[in-house]
Coordinates of N, CA and C in Angstrom, one line a residue:
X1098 N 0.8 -1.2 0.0 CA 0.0 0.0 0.0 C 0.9 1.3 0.0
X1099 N 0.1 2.4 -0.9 CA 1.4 3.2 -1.4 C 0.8 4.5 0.1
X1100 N 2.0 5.3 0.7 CA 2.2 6.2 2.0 C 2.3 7.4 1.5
X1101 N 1.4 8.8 1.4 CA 1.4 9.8 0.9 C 1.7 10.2 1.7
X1102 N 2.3 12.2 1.9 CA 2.5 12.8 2.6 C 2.5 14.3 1.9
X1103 N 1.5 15.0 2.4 CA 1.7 16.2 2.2 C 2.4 17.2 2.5
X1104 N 2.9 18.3 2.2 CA 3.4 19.3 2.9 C 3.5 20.9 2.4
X1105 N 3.6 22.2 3.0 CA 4.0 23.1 2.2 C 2.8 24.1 2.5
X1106 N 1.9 23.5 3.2 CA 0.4 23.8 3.4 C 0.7 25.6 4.4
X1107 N 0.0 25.8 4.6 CA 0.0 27.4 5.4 C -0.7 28.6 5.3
X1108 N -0.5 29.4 6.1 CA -1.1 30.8 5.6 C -0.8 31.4 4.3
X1109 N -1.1 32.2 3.9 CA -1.0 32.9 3.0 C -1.9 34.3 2.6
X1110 N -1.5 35.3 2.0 CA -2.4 36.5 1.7 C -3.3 35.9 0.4
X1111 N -4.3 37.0 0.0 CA -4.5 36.7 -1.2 C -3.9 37.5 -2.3
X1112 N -3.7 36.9 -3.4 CA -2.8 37.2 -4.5 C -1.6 36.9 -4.3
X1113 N -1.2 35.9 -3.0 CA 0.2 35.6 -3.0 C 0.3 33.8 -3.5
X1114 N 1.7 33.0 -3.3 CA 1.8 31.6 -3.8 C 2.1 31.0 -2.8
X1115 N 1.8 29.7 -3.3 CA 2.3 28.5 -2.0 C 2.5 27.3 -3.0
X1116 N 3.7 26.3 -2.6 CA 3.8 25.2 -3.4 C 3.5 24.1 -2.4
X1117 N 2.8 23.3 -2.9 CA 2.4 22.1 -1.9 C 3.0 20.9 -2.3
X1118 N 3.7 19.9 -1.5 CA 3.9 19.1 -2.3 C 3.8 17.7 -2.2
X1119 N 4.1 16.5 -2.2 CA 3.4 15.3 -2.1 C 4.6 14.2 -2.5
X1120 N 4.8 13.7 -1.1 CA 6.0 12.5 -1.7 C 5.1 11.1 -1.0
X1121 N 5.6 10.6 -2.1 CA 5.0 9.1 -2.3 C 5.9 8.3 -1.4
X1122 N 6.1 7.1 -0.8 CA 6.8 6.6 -0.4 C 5.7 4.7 0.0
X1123 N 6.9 3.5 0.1 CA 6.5 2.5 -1.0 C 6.5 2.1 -2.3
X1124 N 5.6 1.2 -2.5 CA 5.3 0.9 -3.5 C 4.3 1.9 -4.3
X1125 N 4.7 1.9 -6.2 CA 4.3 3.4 -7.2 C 3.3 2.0 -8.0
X1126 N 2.2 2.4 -8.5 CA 1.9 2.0 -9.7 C 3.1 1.9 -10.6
X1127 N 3.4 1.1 -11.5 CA 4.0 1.8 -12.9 C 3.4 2.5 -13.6
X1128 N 1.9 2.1 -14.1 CA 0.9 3.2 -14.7 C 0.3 3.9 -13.6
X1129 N 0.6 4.9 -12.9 CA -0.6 5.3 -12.2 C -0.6 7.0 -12.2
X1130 N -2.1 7.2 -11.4 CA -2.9 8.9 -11.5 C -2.5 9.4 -10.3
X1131 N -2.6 10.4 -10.4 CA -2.3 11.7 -8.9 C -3.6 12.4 -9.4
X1132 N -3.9 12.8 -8.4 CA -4.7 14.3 -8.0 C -4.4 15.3 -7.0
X1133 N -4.9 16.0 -6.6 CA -4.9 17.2 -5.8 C -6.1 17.2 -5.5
X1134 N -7.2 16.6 -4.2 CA -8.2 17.6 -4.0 C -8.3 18.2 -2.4
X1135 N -9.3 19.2 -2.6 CA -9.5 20.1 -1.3 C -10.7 20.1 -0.8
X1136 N -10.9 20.3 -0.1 CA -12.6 20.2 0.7 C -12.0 21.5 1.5
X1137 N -13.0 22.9 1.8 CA -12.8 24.0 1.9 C -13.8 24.3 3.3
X1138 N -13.7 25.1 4.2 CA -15.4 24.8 5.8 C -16.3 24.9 4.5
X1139 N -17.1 24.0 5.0 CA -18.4 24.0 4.2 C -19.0 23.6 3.0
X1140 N -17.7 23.5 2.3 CA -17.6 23.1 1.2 C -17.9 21.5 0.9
X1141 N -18.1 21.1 -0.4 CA -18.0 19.8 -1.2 C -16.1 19.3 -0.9
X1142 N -16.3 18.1 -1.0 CA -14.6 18.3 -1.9 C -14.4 18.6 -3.4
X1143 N -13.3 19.0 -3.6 CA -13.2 19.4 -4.9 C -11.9 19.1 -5.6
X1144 N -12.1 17.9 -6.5 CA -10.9 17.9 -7.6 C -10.6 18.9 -8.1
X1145 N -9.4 18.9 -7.4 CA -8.8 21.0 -8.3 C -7.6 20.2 -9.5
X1146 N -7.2 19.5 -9.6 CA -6.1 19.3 -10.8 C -5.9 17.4 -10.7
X1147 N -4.9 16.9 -11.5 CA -5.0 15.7 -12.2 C -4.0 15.7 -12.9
X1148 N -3.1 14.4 -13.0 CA -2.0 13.8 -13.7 C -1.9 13.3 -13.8
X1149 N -1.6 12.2 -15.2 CA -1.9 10.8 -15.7 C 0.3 10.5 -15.6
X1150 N -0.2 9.2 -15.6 CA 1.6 8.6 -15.6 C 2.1 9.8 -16.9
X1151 N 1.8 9.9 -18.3 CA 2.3 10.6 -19.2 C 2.5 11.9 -19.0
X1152 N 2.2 12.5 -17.4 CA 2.1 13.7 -17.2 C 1.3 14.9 -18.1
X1153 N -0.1 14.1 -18.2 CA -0.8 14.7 -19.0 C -1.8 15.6 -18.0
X1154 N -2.4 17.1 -17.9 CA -3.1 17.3 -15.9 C -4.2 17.7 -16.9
X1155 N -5.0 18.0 -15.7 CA -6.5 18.7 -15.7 C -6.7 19.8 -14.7
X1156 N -7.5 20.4 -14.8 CA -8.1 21.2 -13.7 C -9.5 21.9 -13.8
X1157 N -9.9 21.9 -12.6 CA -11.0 22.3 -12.4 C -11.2 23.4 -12.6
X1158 N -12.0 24.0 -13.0 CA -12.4 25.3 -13.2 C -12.4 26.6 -12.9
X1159 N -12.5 26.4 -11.4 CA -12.2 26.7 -10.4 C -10.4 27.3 -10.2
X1160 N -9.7 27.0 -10.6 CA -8.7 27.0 -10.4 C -7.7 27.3 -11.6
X1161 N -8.2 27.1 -12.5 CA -7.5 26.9 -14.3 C -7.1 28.2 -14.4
X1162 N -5.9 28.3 -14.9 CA -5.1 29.5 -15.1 C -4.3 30.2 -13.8
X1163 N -4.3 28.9 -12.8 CA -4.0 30.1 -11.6 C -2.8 28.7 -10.9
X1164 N -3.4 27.2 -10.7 CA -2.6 26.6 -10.1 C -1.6 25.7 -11.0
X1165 N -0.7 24.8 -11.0 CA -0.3 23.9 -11.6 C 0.3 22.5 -11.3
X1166 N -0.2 21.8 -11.6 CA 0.4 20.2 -11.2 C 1.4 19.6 -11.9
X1167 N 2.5 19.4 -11.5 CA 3.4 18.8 -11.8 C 4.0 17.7 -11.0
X1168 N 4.9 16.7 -11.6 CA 5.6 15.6 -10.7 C 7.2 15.5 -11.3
X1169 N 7.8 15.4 -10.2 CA 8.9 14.5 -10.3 C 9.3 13.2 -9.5
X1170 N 9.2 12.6 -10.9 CA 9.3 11.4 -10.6 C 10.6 10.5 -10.2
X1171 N 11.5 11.0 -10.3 CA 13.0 10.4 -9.7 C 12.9 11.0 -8.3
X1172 N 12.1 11.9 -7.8 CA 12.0 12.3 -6.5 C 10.5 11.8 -5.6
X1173 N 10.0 11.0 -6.7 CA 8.4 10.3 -6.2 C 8.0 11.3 -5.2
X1174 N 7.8 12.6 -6.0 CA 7.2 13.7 -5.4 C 6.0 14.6 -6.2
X1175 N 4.8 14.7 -5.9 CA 3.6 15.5 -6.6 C 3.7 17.1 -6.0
X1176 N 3.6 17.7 -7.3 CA 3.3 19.1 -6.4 C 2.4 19.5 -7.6
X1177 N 1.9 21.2 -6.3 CA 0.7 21.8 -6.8 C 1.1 23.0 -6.7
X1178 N 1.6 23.9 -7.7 CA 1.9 25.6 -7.3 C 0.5 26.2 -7.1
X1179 N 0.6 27.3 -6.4 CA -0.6 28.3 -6.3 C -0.3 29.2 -6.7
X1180 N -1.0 30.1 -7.6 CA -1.0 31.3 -7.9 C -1.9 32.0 -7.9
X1181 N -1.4 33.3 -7.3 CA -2.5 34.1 -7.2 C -3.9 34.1 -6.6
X1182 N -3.5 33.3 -5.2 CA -4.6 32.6 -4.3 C -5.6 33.8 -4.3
X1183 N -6.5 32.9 -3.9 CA -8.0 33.7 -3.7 C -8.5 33.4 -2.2
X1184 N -9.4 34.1 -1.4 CA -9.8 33.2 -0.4 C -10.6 32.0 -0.4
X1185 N -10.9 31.9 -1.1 CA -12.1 30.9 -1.8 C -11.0 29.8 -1.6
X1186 N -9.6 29.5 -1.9 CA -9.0 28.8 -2.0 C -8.7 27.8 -0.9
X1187 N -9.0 28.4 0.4 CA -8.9 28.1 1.7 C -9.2 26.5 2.1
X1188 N -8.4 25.9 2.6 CA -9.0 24.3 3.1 C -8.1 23.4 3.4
X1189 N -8.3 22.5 3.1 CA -7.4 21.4 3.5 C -7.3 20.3 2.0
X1190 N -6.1 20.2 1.7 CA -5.8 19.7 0.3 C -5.0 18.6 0.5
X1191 N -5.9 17.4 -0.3 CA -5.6 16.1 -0.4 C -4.4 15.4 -1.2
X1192 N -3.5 15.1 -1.0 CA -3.1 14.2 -2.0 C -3.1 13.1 -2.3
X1193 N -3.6 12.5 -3.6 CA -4.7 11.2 -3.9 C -3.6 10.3 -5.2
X1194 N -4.2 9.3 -5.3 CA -3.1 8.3 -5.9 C -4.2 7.1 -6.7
X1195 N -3.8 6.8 -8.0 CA -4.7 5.4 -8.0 C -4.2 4.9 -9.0
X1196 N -4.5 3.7 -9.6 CA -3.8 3.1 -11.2 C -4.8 4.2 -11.8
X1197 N -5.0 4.0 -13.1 CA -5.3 5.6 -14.0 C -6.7 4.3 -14.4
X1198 N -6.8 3.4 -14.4 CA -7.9 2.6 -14.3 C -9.3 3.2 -13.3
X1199 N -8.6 3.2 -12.0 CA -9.1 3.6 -10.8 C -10.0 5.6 -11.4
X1200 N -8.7 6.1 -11.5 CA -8.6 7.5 -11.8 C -10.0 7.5 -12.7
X1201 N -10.0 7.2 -13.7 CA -10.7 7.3 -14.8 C -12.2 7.3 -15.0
X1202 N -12.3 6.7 -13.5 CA -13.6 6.4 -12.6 C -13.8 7.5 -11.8
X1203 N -12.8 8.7 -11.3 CA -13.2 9.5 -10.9 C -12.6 9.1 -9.1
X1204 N -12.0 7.5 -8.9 CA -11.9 7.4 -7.6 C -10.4 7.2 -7.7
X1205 N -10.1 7.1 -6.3 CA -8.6 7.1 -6.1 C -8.6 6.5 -4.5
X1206 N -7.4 5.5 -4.2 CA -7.4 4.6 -3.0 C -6.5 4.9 -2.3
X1207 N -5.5 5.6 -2.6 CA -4.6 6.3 -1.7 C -4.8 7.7 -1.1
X1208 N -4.4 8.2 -0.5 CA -5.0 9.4 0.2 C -4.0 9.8 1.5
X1209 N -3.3 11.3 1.3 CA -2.2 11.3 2.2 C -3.0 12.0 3.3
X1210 N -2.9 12.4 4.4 CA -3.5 12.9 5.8 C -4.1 14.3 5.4
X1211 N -3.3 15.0 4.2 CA -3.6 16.5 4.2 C -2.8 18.0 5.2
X1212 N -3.3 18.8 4.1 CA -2.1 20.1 4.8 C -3.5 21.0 4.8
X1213 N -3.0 22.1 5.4 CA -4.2 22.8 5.5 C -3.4 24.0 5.0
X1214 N -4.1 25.0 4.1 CA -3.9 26.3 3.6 C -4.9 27.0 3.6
X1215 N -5.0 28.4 4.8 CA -5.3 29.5 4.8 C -5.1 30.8 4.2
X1216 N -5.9 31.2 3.4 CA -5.8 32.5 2.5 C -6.8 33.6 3.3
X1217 N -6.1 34.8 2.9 CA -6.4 35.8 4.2 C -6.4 37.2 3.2
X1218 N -7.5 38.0 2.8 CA -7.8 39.0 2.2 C -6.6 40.1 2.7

C-alpha cells in the first residue's frame, strides 16, 4: 500500500503563492494517476487538478489559469503551485493516488492525511 504525505500547506495573503507538495513513499503503480483535492469549511470536496503517468493534468475550473500540477518522478514527489490565491482557495488539500484505471472512474485509494492552507484577504 502506497504512504502519501503532504506538505507546504499554510497561511498565505491573497494574491500571494504557496507550493504544496506530495511524496510518495512505498510501492508506485507503474501506470498510475495523482490528484490534488480540497474540501474547503463547508464546502464539497473538490478535484482542483489531475495527472496521468504521461504527465498529461487537468483542472477544475475553479482553479485553471491560476494553479499547476506537476511531478517529479526520480524524487516520487507530486506538487501543486498556487498562484494568485483567492480566499475561496482556503482548506485542507488532499493528495490522492490510484492506477489511472481507478482515476478514470473519478476514484482514487490512496490518500495522504492532508495540509491545511489559509488565505487571508
Amino acid at each position: 500500500q502506497v504512504s502519501l504525505a503532504e506538505s507546504g500547506g499554510g497561511p498565505a495573503q491573497a494574491g500571494g503563492s504557496l507550493r504544496l507538495s506530495c511524496v510518495a513513499f512505498g510501492y508506485n503503480y507503474s501506470s498510475h494517476c495523482m490528484a490534488w483535492v480540497r474540501q474547503g469549511p463547508g464546502k464539497e470536496r473538490e478535484r482542483v487538478a489531475t495527472i496521468d503517468s504521461s504527465g498529461s493534468a487537468t483542472y477544475a475550473d475553479s482553479v485553471k489559469g491560476r494553479f499547476t500540477i506537476s511531478k517529479d518522478s526520480a524524487k516520487m514527489t507530486l506538487y501543486l503551485e498556487m498562484r494568485s490565491l483567492k480566499v475561496e482557495d482556503t482548506g485542507m488539500y488532499y493528495c490522492a493516488q490510484s492506477a489511472c484505471w481507478l482515476a478514470d472512474q473519478g476514484e482514487y485509494n490512496y490518500w495522504g492525511p492532508g495540509t491545511r492552507v489559509t488565505v487571508s484577504s
